[in-house]
Coordinates of C-alpha atoms in Angstrom, one line a residue:
X1 CA 63.1 14.7 99.7
X2 CA 62.1 16.5 102.8
X3 CA 58.6 17.4 102.1
X4 CA 57.7 13.8 101.2
X5 CA 59.2 12.8 104.7
X6 CA 57.0 15.2 106.4
X7 CA 54.0 14.0 104.7
X8 CA 54.8 10.5 105.7
X9 CA 55.7 11.2 109.2
X10 CA 52.8 13.2 110.2
X11 CA 49.9 11.2 108.6
X12 CA 47.8 11.9 111.7
X13 CA 46.9 15.3 110.6
X14 CA 45.6 14.4 107.3
X15 CA 43.9 10.8 108.0
X16 CA 41.4 12.4 110.5
X17 CA 39.7 14.1 107.2
X18 CA 36.9 11.8 105.8
X19 CA 36.7 10.3 102.3
X20 CA 39.9 12.3 101.6
X21 CA 43.0 10.9 100.3
X22 CA 46.6 12.6 100.1
X23 CA 49.5 11.6 98.4
X24 CA 53.1 13.0 97.6
X25 CA 53.9 12.0 93.9
X26 CA 57.4 13.1 92.8
X27 CA 56.8 12.6 89.2
X28 CA 56.4 14.8 85.9
X29 CA 53.4 16.8 85.4
X30 CA 53.9 15.9 81.7
X31 CA 52.9 12.3 82.2
X32 CA 49.7 10.5 83.9
X33 CA 50.3 9.2 87.5
X34 CA 47.2 8.3 88.4
X35 CA 44.2 6.5 86.7
X36 CA 41.6 8.5 84.6
X37 CA 38.4 9.5 86.9
X38 CA 40.0 8.7 90.1
X39 CA 41.0 12.2 91.3
X40 CA 38.2 15.0 91.9
X41 CA 40.6 17.9 92.9
X42 CA 44.6 18.1 92.4
X43 CA 46.8 20.7 94.1
X44 CA 50.3 21.4 93.8
X45 CA 52.0 24.0 96.0
X46 CA 55.7 23.5 94.5
X47 CA 55.1 23.5 90.8
X48 CA 56.5 26.9 90.4
X49 CA 59.8 25.9 91.9
X50 CA 60.3 23.8 88.9
X51 CA 60.8 26.5 86.2
X52 CA 63.9 26.2 84.3
X53 CA 64.6 30.0 84.3
X54 CA 62.8 33.1 86.1
X55 CA 59.7 34.0 84.1
X56 CA 58.9 37.5 83.1
X57 CA 55.1 37.5 83.6
X58 CA 53.6 41.2 84.2
X59 CA 50.0 39.9 84.5
X60 CA 51.0 37.1 87.0
X61 CA 49.5 35.9 90.4
X62 CA 52.6 34.8 91.8
X63 CA 54.0 37.4 94.5
X64 CA 57.2 36.3 94.6
X65 CA 57.6 37.2 91.2
X66 CA 56.5 40.8 91.3
X67 CA 59.2 43.5 91.0
X68 CA 58.9 45.7 94.3
X69 CA 57.0 48.6 92.7
X70 CA 54.3 46.2 91.5
X71 CA 54.1 44.2 94.8
X72 CA 53.6 47.8 96.8
X73 CA 51.0 49.0 94.3
X74 CA 49.1 45.7 94.4
X75 CA 49.4 45.7 98.3
X76 CA 47.9 49.4 98.4
X77 CA 44.7 48.0 96.6
X78 CA 44.3 44.8 98.5
X79 CA 41.0 44.1 100.3
X80 CA 43.2 42.4 103.0
X81 CA 45.0 45.5 103.8
X82 CA 45.4 46.1 107.3
X83 CA 43.9 49.5 108.5

């Protein structure tokens, strides 16, 4: 619940963005939570926290799920690698 309090308590940071509406909705991804045709973009930064068990996904894009060797191999070819 801390994340929800942060959004509610720091509302000035997001209220300055015109025509943009933010919300924190603590419901399941498996049920409709907003009316149809009312959302243009949806984003969740915590969906992966709700896995029931660790996932083996060799072709994934989730850095925290990489084995050390996979992470180092990817980091070595990253275009964002520091010189």
